[in-house]
mmCIF file of C-alpha atoms in Angstrom:
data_model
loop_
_atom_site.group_PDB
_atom_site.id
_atom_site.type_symbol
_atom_site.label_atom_id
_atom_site.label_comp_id
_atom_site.label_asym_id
_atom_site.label_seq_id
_atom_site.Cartn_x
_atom_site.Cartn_y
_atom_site.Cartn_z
ATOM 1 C CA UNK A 951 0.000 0.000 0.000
ATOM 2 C CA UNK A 952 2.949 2.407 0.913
ATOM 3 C CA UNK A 953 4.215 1.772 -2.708
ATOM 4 C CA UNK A 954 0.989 2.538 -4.272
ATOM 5 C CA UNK A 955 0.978 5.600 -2.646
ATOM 6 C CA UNK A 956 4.764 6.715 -3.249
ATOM 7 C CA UNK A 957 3.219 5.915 -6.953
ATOM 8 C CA UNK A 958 0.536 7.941 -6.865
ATOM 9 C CA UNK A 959 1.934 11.064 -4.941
ATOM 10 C CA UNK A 960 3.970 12.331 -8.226
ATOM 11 C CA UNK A 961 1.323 11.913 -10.363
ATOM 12 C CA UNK A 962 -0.995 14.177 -8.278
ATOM 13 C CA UNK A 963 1.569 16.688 -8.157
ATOM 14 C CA UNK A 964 2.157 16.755 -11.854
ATOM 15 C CA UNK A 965 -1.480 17.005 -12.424
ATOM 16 C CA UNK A 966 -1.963 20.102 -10.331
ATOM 17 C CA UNK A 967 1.040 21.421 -11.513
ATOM 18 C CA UNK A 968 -0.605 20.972 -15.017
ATOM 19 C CA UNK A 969 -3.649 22.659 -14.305
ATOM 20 C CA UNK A 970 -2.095 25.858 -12.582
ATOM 21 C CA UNK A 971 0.210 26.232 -15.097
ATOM 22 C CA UNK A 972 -2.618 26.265 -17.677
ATOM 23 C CA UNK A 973 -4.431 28.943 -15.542
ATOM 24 C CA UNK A 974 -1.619 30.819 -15.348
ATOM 25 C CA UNK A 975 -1.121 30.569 -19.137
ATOM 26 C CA UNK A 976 -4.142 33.076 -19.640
ATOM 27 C CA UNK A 977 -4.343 36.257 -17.874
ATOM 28 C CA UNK A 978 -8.037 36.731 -19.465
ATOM 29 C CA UNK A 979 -10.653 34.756 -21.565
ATOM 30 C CA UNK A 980 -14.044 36.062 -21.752
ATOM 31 C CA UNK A 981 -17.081 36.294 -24.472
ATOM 32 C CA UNK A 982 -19.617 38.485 -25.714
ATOM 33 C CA UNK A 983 -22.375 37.945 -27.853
ATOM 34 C CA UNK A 984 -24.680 40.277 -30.238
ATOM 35 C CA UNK A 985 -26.109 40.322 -33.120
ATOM 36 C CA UNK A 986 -26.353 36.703 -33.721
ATOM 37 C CA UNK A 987 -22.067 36.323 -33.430
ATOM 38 C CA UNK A 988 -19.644 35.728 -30.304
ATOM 39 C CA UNK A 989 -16.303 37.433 -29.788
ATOM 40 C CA UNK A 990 -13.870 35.687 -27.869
ATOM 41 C CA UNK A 991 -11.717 37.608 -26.355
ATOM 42 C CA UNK A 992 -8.096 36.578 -24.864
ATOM 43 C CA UNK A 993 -4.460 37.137 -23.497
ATOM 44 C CA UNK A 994 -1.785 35.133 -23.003
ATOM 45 C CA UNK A 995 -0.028 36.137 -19.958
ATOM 46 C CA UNK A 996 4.220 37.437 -20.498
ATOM 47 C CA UNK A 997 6.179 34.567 -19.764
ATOM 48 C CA UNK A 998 4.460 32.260 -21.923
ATOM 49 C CA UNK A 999 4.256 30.927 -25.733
ATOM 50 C CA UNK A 1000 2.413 28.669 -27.829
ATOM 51 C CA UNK A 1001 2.381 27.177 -31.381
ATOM 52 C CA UNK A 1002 -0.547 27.849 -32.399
ATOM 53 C CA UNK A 1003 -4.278 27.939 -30.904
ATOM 54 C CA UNK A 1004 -6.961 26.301 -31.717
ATOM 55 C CA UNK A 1005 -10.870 27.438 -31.085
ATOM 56 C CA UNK A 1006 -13.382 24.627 -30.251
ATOM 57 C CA UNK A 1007 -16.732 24.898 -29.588
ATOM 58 C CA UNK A 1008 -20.142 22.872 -27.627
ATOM 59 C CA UNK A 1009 -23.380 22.737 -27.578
ATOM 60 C CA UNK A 1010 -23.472 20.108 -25.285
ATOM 61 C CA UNK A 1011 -20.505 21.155 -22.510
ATOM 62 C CA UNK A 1012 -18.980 17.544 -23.786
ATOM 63 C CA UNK A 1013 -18.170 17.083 -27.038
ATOM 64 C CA UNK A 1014 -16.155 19.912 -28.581
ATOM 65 C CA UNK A 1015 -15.163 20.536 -32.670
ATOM 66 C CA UNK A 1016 -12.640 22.860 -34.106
ATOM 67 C CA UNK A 1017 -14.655 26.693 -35.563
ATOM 68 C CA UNK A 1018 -11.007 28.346 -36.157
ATOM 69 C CA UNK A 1019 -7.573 28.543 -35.256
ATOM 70 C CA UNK A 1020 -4.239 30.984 -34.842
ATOM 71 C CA UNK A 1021 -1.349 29.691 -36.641
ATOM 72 C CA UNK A 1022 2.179 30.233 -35.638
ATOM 73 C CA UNK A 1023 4.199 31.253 -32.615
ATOM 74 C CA UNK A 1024 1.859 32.752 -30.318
ATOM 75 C CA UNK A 1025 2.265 35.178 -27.443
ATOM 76 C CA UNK A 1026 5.285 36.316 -25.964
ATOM 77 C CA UNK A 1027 8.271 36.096 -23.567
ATOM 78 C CA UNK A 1028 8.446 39.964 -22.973
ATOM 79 C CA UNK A 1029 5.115 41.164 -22.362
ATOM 80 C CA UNK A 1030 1.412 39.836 -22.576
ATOM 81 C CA UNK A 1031 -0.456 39.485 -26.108
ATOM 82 C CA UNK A 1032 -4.494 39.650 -26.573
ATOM 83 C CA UNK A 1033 -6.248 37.689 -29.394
ATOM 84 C CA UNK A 1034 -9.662 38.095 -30.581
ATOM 85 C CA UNK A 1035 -11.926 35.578 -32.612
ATOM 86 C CA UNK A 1036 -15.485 36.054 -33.729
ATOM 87 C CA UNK A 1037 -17.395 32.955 -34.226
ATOM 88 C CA UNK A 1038 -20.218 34.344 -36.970
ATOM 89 C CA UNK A 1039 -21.932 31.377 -37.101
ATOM 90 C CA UNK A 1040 -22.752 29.881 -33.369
ATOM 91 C CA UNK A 1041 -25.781 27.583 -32.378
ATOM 92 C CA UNK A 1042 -28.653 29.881 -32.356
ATOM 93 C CA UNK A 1043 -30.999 29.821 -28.842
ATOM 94 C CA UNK A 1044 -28.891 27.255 -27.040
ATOM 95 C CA UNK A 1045 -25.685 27.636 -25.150
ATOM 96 C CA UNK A 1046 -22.534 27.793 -26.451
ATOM 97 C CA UNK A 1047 -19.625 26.932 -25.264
ATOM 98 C CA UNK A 1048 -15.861 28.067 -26.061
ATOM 99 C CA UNK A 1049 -12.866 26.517 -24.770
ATOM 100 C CA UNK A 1050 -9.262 27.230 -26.530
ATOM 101 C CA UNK A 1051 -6.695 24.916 -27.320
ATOM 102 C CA UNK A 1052 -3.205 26.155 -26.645
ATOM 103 C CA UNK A 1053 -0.204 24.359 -28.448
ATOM 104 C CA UNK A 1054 0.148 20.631 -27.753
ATOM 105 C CA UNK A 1055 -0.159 20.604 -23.906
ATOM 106 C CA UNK A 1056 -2.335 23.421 -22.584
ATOM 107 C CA UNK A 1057 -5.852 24.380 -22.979
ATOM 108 C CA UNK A 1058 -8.129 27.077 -21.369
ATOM 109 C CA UNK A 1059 -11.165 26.812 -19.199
ATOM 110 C CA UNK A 1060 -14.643 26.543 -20.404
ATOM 111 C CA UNK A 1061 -16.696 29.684 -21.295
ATOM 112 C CA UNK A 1062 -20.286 29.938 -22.245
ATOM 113 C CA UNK A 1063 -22.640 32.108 -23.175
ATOM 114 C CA UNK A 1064 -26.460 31.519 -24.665
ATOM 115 C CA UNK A 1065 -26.929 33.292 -28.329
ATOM 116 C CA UNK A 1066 -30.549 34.230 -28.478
ATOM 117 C CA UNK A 1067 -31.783 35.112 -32.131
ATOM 118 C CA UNK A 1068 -34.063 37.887 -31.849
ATOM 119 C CA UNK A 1069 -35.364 37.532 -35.475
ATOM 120 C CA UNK A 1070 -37.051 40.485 -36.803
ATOM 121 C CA UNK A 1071 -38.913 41.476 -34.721
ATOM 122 C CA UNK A 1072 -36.204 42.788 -31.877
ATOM 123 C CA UNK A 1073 -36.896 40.872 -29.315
ATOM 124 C CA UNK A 1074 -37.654 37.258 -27.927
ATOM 125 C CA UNK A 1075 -39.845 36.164 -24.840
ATOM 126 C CA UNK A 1076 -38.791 32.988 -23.201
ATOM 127 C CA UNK A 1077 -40.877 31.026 -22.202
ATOM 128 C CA UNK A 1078 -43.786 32.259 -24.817
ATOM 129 C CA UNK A 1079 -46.639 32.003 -23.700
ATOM 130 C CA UNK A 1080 -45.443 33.469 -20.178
ATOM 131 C CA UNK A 1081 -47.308 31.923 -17.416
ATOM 132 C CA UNK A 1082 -45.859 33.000 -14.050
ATOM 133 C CA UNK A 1083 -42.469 34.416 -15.160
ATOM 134 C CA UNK A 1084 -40.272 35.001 -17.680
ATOM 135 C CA UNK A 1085 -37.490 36.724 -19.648
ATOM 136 C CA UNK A 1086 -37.849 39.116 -22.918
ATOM 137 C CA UNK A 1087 -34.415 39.578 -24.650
ATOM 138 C CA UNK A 1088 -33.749 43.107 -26.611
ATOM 139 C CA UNK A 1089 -30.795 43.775 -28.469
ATOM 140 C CA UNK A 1090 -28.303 46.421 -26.356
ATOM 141 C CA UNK A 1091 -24.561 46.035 -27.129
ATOM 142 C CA UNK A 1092 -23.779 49.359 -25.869
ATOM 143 C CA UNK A 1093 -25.409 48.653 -22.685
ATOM 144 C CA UNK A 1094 -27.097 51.418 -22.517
ATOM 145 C CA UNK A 1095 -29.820 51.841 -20.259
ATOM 146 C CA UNK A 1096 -33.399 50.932 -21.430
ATOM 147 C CA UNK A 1097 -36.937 51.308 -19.947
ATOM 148 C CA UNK A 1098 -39.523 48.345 -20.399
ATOM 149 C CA UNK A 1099 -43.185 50.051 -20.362
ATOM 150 C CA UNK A 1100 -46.306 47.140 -20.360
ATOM 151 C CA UNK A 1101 -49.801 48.062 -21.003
ATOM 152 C CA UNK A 1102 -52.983 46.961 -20.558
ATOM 153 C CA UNK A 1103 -54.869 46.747 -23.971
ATOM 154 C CA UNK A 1104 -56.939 50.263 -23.354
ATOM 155 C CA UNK A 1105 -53.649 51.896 -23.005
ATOM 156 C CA UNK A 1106 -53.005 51.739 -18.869
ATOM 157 C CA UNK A 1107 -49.514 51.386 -17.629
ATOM 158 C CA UNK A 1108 -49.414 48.659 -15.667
ATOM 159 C CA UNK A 1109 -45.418 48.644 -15.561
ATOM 160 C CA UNK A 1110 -42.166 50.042 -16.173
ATOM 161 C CA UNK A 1111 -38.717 48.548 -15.482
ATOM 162 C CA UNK A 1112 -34.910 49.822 -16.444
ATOM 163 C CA UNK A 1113 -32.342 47.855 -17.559
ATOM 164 C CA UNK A 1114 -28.667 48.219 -19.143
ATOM 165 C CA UNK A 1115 -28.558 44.502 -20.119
ATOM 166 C CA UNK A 1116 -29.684 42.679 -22.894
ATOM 167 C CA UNK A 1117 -33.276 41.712 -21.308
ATOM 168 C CA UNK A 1118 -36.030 42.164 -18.888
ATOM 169 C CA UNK A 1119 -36.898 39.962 -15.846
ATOM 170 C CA UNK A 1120 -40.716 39.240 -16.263
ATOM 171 C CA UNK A 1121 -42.956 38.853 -13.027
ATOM 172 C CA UNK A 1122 -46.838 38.535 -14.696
ATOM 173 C CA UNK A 1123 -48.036 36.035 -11.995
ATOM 174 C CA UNK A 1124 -50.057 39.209 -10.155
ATOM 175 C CA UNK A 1125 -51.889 39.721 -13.521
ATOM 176 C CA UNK A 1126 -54.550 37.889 -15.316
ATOM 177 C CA UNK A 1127 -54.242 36.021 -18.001
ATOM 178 C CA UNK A 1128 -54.358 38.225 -21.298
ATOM 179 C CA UNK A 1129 -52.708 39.835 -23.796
ATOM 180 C CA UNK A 1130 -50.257 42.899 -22.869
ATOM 181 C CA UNK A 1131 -48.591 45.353 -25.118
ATOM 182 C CA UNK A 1132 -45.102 46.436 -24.312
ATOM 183 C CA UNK A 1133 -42.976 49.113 -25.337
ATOM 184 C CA UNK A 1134 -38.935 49.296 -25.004
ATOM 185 C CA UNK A 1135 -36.796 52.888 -24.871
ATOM 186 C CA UNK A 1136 -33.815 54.105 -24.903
ATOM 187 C CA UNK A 1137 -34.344 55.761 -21.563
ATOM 188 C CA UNK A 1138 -31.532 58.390 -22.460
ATOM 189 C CA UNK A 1139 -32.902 59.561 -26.102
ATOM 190 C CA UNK A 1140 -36.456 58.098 -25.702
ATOM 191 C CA UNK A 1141 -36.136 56.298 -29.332
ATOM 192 C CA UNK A 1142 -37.764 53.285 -29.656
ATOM 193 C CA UNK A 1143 -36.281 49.747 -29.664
ATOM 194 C CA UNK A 1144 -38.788 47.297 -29.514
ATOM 195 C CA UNK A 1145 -42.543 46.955 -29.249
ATOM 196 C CA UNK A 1146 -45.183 43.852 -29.254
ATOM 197 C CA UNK A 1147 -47.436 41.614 -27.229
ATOM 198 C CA UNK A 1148 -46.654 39.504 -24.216
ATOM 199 C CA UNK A 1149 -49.068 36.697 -24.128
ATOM 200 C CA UNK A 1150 -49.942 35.856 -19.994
ATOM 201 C CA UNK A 1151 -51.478 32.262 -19.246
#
């Protein structure tokens, strides 16, 4: 038993060293999605080089395939280097995940982000029809700050919210079931992003 754990011990120790060394690799790795696309964004930390980097995605947190790849000698020994990558085609209304392959022995941690395809209309409700809450998505890169008006169908506010994400909490399980107009603004230049009908069951 002693042996098996003399055996062991090294191993352990080169797998942890393995792992910090690949989170050490990165200084930053994050995403951002709009407009139907994702842009990865990266650095590689001073200190540290690659040959080449390769881009995988998921759909299912398990099986990733390639979507693009950095050839060459990447990063540097001097002083950090940042990458981008857009992925303009990613799995539309699911989640996405990114992870990046770094040269033969490191790799990065997993991002994710969900793409939601707002169509033509400028907006999505999830679910649709709402019955005690959901979520309505609205496109807002900028993050700029946004007002969510809801009506009643003779033209009563019921509701207003802000937001400087990309969507609106929805709480409906107060109301009756019906049919409620919405409106969304920019809150700073009162132009109109969005409008339709939220459907309450």
């Amino acid at each position: 038993m002693a042996r098996i754990k003399y055996i062991l011990l090294p191993v352990l120790v080169l797998l942890i060293g393995q792992l910090a060394h690949a989170q050490q690799f990165l200084s930053h790795f994050s995403l951002a999605s709009g407009q139907g696309k994702v842009v990865l964004n990266w650095t590689i930390a001073a200190g540290n080089t690659c040959l080449g980097i390769d881009i995988v995605r998921s759909t299912d947190g398990q099986s990733f395939s390639s979507i693009g790849s950095i050839g060459g000698v990447c990063g540097s020994i001097d002083e950090p280097v940042s990458y981008s990558f857009v992925d303009e085609a990613p799995a539309l209304n699911q989640t996405n995940s990114y992870k990046l392959l770094l040269g033969l022995d490191q790799e990065s941690e997993v991002r994710s982000v969900e793409v939601v395809d707002l169509g033509s209309t400028g907006y999505q409700i999830r679910p649709h029809p709402v019955y005690q809450d959901g979520v309505l998505y609205f496109e807002n890169d900028r993050e700029e700050p946004h007002t969510l008006s809801i009506f009643q169908l003779n033209g009563h506010l019921l509701s207003e919210q802000s937001s400087s994400t990309d969507h609106f909490i929805l709480d409906l399980s107060a109301w009756p079931a019906g049919l409620y107009p919405f409106r969304i603004t920019n809150t700073r230049s009162g132009e109109g992003k969005a409008k339709g009908k939220v459907v309450h069951q």
